[in-house]
Amino acid sequence: MSVVAVVGAQFGDEGKGKIVELLATDAALVAQYAGGFDPGESLVADGERLVFHVVPSALLRMGRTCLLSQGMALDPRRLLEELAMLEAHHAHHGELKICQRAIVVLPHHIEIDRLRDEGEGASGAPRRGLGPAFADEVARRAVRVGDLIRPAILKEQVRASVEAATPLLEELGGEPPEVEAIVDAYLACGEKLKDRVVDGSRLVSDLAKQEARVILEGGFGTMVDIDHGYYPFVVAASTVAGGAATGVGIAPRLISRVIGVAKAYTTRSGPGPLPSELGGELAKRLTTAGGEISPTTARPRRCGMFDVPVLRYAARVNGFDSVALTKLDVLTGIEELPVCVGYELDGEVRDEPPFEGGSRMQPLMELLPGWSEPIGDCRAWDALPENARRYVELIEETSGVPIDVVKVGPDRAQTIVRRELV
Ligand code: GDP
């Protein structure tokens, strides 16, 4: 049996998508378990640049069957637009299924986010209505995907959601939307999506019983998890491996392997603690070489050195069996590489991000010599420059987790497999 969870070990944008693509080659299903609006996957088709935020276009183009699970919040209008883009360019080989229990993003959820401040929320995730939609779920007035073909329930839930949102919308200078207009538009979406709607929990459990490979792909990263991140700079979702079980609706024991994905340095979009944060030339260099610009807001991400306590913590709360380290190539040409191996807080050394840390933590650094040779063509561990190997080994030794795969470029082939991930 092989249900594999792929989890972000840092603040998101670790390169999970590329690791999932590697693992998905022989998977019966890839199920996304958290999130609902990605920074954006782009595809150039017939000279046109198409951007996908909701539909896993790369996996569908690979011919995979994908599931948007119950742990997600989805805007059905955007979903239909993106599916139409794929179909128009005949780029749609895989099959997309949507769990009936997934939360629906309503227009005023997006409007609330827009009025608050377009761009990124407290977690650095794009403001696309996910937070207000999940808030409705907790308040028991959310619409779920299965309700899009149940007019009476849809109307009841939309009315409750609009009623609750009205004072906030007015306070922010907006206007409450028309319940009927939303119901009509969303029923039309339901009609178009209904053949894709499934019981995701059942689908994944049945495949697991048949011993088929299923990949559970996380959104965001551990340090912005609603419970485990630097609260309140977090997303409204459970991004950790435990969240994979509830996010798709399966028993935790069905998950046979948990893979963490960490970038060879640290980035964070939006505000919140980032103890390993770098400034000056080194930060600029990482931003440029790593393409660390948010595709949603066009703002540069904050960059930091590799933060070992974050990986140690992520390994503990997720139970990583294995880690894939991405973007090692971005560090090429940096003379000395600082690595954060611990923090000092009020005169004490801490080996994990402390609850009371905030901005008072001081990083404890080790400086490692860098390498100048390009590594994008390396395909074997021994082909890497010695200092690149030392860098990976230091992270491995100090965090206590095996780094089994190292990515040295965005292409699929630019991967060094030290040990198979599954
Ligand atoms: P996710 O949001 O965590 O799923 O991250 P993505 O899979 O979307 O990756 C973020 C970006 O990093 C994409 O543009 C990838 O092409 C790029 N990327 C992933 N791995 C590597 C790598 O090893 N080297 C470089 N240079 N780019 C990478």
XYZ file of N, CA and C in Angstrom, residues 263-369:
321
model
N 13.168 23.940 0.817
C 14.020 24.648 -0.143
C 15.389 24.815 0.507
N 16.450 24.937 -0.279
C 17.815 24.989 0.262
C 18.105 26.287 1.016
N 17.149 27.188 1.021
C 17.218 28.411 1.839
C 15.776 28.667 2.271
N 15.510 29.786 2.887
C 14.152 30.005 3.396
C 13.521 31.202 2.685
N 12.236 31.088 2.366
C 11.530 32.286 1.891
C 10.210 32.376 2.625
N 9.713 33.571 2.701
C 8.408 33.783 3.305
C 7.740 34.954 2.590
N 6.478 34.757 2.200
C 5.705 35.857 1.642
C 4.927 36.463 2.793
N 4.824 37.743 2.829
C 3.996 38.384 3.844
C 4.706 38.519 5.185
N 3.977 39.064 6.172
C 4.599 39.368 7.464
C 4.720 38.132 8.364
N 5.261 38.331 9.563
C 5.395 37.233 10.525
C 6.859 36.930 10.781
N 7.137 36.173 11.850
C 8.531 35.893 12.206
C 9.293 35.161 11.095
N 10.502 35.585 10.890
C 11.424 34.892 9.973
C 12.821 35.082 10.563
N 13.135 34.288 11.611
C 14.370 34.540 12.353
C 15.631 34.453 11.511
N 15.589 33.678 10.420
C 16.816 33.535 9.630
C 16.883 34.569 8.503
N 16.051 35.601 8.582
C 15.947 36.570 7.476
C 17.284 37.231 7.154
N 17.529 37.382 5.860
C 18.753 38.022 5.390
C 18.392 39.368 4.777
N 19.341 40.262 4.796
C 19.134 41.542 4.113
C 20.246 41.727 3.107
N 20.323 42.879 2.532
C 21.453 43.259 1.689
C 21.588 42.426 0.427
N 22.839 42.304 0.010
C 23.148 41.683 -1.278
C 22.736 40.209 -1.342
N 22.953 39.507 -0.219
C 22.664 38.070 -0.236
C 21.166 37.822 -0.460
N 20.337 38.621 0.224
C 18.888 38.469 0.050
C 18.507 38.779 -1.403
N 19.095 39.843 -1.932
C 18.769 40.231 -3.319
C 19.163 39.124 -4.288
N 20.305 38.555 -4.004
C 20.821 37.503 -4.872
C 19.881 36.281 -4.878
N 19.414 35.900 -3.692
C 18.491 34.756 -3.607
C 17.180 35.090 -4.337
N 16.696 36.310 -4.154
C 15.452 36.714 -4.813
C 15.600 36.598 -6.322
N 16.721 37.090 -6.833
C 16.900 37.090 -8.286
C 17.177 35.677 -8.802
N 18.189 35.011 -8.204
C 18.579 33.695 -8.717
C 17.458 32.675 -8.524
N 16.709 32.815 -7.429
C 15.655 31.830 -7.139
C 14.309 32.213 -7.718
N 14.230 33.372 -8.365
C 12.938 33.824 -8.895
C 11.922 33.966 -7.774
N 12.365 34.507 -6.640
C 11.499 34.559 -5.457
C 10.624 35.811 -5.463
N 9.753 35.866 -6.432
C 8.814 36.975 -6.569
C 7.430 36.336 -6.532
N 6.541 36.868 -5.723
C 5.199 36.292 -5.670
C 4.486 36.540 -7.000
N 4.032 35.470 -7.685
C 3.353 35.691 -8.971
C 2.020 36.413 -8.784
N 1.468 36.345 -7.572
C 0.168 36.974 -7.348
C 0.304 38.477 -7.143
N 1.315 38.874 -6.353
C 1.412 40.296 -6.010
C 2.591 40.973 -6.693
N 3.451 40.195 -7.324
C 4.690 40.689 -7.952
C 5.659 41.276 -6.921
N 5.398 41.033 -5.635
C 6.330 41.511 -4.601
C 7.411 40.456 -4.367
N 8.656 40.905 -4.080
C 9.680 39.897 -3.762
C 9.348 39.218 -2.442
N 9.644 37.925 -2.380
C 9.464 37.220 -1.096
C 10.611 37.590 -0.169
N 10.379 37.509 1.121
C 11.472 37.704 2.074
C 12.353 36.454 2.016
N 13.667 36.650 2.045
C 14.573 35.503 1.940
C 15.402 35.364 3.206
N 15.697 34.153 3.569
C 16.527 33.888 4.739
C 17.463 32.726 4.467
N 18.399 32.537 5.387
C 19.288 31.371 5.283
C 18.489 30.111 5.645
N 19.058 28.961 5.398
C 18.361 27.724 5.758
C 18.178 27.697 7.271
N 16.984 27.338 7.713
C 16.643 27.371 9.126
C 16.460 25.926 9.617
N 17.498 25.401 10.254
C 17.462 24.003 10.708
C 16.374 23.765 11.764
N 16.200 24.675 12.757
C 15.135 24.429 13.747
C 13.753 24.275 13.108
N 13.504 25.021 12.016
C 12.216 24.885 11.332
C 12.066 23.477 10.757
N 13.137 22.970 10.136
C 13.053 21.623 9.555
C 12.914 20.567 10.665
N 13.642 20.769 11.765
C 13.577 19.820 12.891
C 12.137 19.749 13.437
N 11.543 20.925 13.570
C 10.166 21.026 14.088
C 9.187 20.398 13.089
N 9.365 20.755 11.808
C 8.466 20.215 10.777
C 8.582 18.695 10.721
N 9.813 18.180 10.887
C 10.017 16.726 10.849
C 9.290 16.065 12.011
N 9.297 16.734 13.157
C 8.645 16.160 14.349
C 7.115 16.190 14.210
N 6.553 17.346 13.827
C 5.082 17.402 13.812
C 4.489 16.641 12.624
N 5.267 16.483 11.560
C 4.747 15.751 10.398
C 5.177 14.291 10.384
N 6.254 13.972 11.088
C 6.801 12.617 11.030
C 7.429 12.306 9.682
N 8.290 13.195 9.201
C 8.891 12.963 7.873
C 9.686 11.657 7.852
N 9.434 10.856 6.838
C 10.271 9.679 6.602
C 11.470 10.078 5.769
N 11.278 11.144 5.006
C 12.250 11.486 3.999
C 12.058 12.963 3.642
N 13.161 13.600 3.220
C 13.037 15.008 2.814
C 13.620 15.187 1.422
N 12.956 16.004 0.623
C 13.501 16.416 -0.674
C 13.915 17.866 -0.535
N 15.158 18.155 -0.884
C 15.678 19.516 -0.781
C 15.707 20.117 -2.187
N 15.037 21.239 -2.378
C 14.931 21.826 -3.722
C 15.825 23.066 -3.841
N 16.059 23.451 -5.066
C 16.722 24.733 -5.416
C 18.144 24.866 -4.872
N 18.858 23.755 -4.751
C 20.254 23.858 -4.308
C 21.065 24.681 -5.318
N 20.679 24.591 -6.607
C 21.391 25.317 -7.667
C 21.399 26.826 -7.435
N 20.384 27.327 -6.750
C 20.273 28.776 -6.545
C 21.432 29.299 -5.686
N 22.034 28.425 -4.892
C 23.101 28.859 -3.988
C 24.479 28.905 -4.669
N 24.562 28.397 -5.879
C 25.853 28.374 -6.580
C 26.416 29.797 -6.704
N 27.699 29.916 -6.411
C 28.365 31.207 -6.609
C 28.372 32.089 -5.369
N 27.742 31.624 -4.286
C 27.775 32.416 -3.044
C 28.992 31.938 -2.245
N 29.866 32.880 -1.889
C 31.144 32.478 -1.314
C 31.016 31.770 0.044
N 30.210 32.382 0.907
C 30.017 31.791 2.236
C 28.545 31.664 2.517
N 28.145 30.480 2.948
C 26.717 30.221 3.140
C 26.382 30.140 4.618
N 25.613 31.097 5.119
C 25.208 30.998 6.519
C 24.060 29.999 6.663
N 24.095 29.216 7.735
C 22.996 28.287 8.043
C 22.573 28.566 9.485
N 21.273 28.706 9.698
C 20.775 28.933 11.062
C 20.598 27.562 11.722
N 21.377 27.294 12.781
C 21.339 25.955 13.392
C 20.591 25.947 14.727
N 20.214 27.112 15.221
C 19.467 27.210 16.481
C 19.085 28.659 16.704
N 18.405 28.921 17.816
C 18.093 30.308 18.153
C 18.508 30.555 19.594
N 18.743 31.829 19.868
C 18.921 32.208 21.254
C 17.741 33.077 21.641
N 17.142 32.755 22.759
C 16.006 33.544 23.237
C 16.171 33.739 24.741
N 16.248 34.974 25.162
C 16.423 35.312 26.582
C 17.573 34.516 27.202
N 18.669 34.462 26.504
C 19.875 33.811 27.020
C 19.871 32.291 26.939
N 18.799 31.724 26.375
C 18.729 30.257 26.270
C 18.817 29.833 24.813
N 19.431 28.670 24.579
C 19.491 28.158 23.208
C 18.255 27.307 22.941
N 17.602 27.539 21.823
C 16.402 26.766 21.455
C 16.680 26.001 20.159
N 16.193 24.760 20.109
C 16.459 23.967 18.896
C 15.227 23.838 18.001
N 14.105 24.439 18.431
C 12.898 24.465 17.591
C 12.305 25.859 17.697
N 11.454 26.262 16.749
C 10.837 27.575 16.870
C 10.041 27.667 18.175
N 10.392 28.583 19.064
C 9.703 28.627 20.358
C 8.343 29.308 20.271
N 7.416 28.857 21.085
C 6.062 29.415 21.143
C 6.108 30.922 21.370
N 6.982 31.337 22.306
C 6.984 32.744 22.709
C 8.012 33.557 21.930
N 8.520 32.989 20.831
C 9.647 33.593 20.127
C 9.406 34.954 19.533
N 8.450 35.037 18.643
C 8.210 36.288 17.939
C 9.480 36.809 17.310
N 9.683 38.092 17.429
C 10.831 38.688 16.743
C 12.065 38.764 17.646
N 11.960 38.220 18.874
C 13.100 38.363 19.791
C 14.165 37.282 19.612
N 13.863 36.294 18.774
C 14.838 35.209 18.613
C 16.052 35.687 17.833
N 17.196 35.284 18.286
C 18.430 35.578 17.540
C 18.913 34.293 16.895
N 19.154 34.302 15.579
C 19.630 33.055 14.967
C 21.069 32.740 15.362
N 21.333 31.461 15.589
C 22.715 31.018 15.804
C 23.183 30.448 14.474
N 24.289 30.976 14.012
C 24.692 30.670 12.636
C 25.930 29.817 12.550
N 25.974 28.993 11.505
C 27.242 28.385 11.103
C 27.522 28.873 9.704
N 28.776 29.165 9.434
C 29.122 29.629 8.084
C 29.812 28.502 7.340
N 29.302 28.166 6.171
C 29.922 27.094 5.391
C 30.501 27.675 4.107
N 31.584 27.097 3.627
C 32.125 27.584 2.346
C 31.198 27.187 1.199
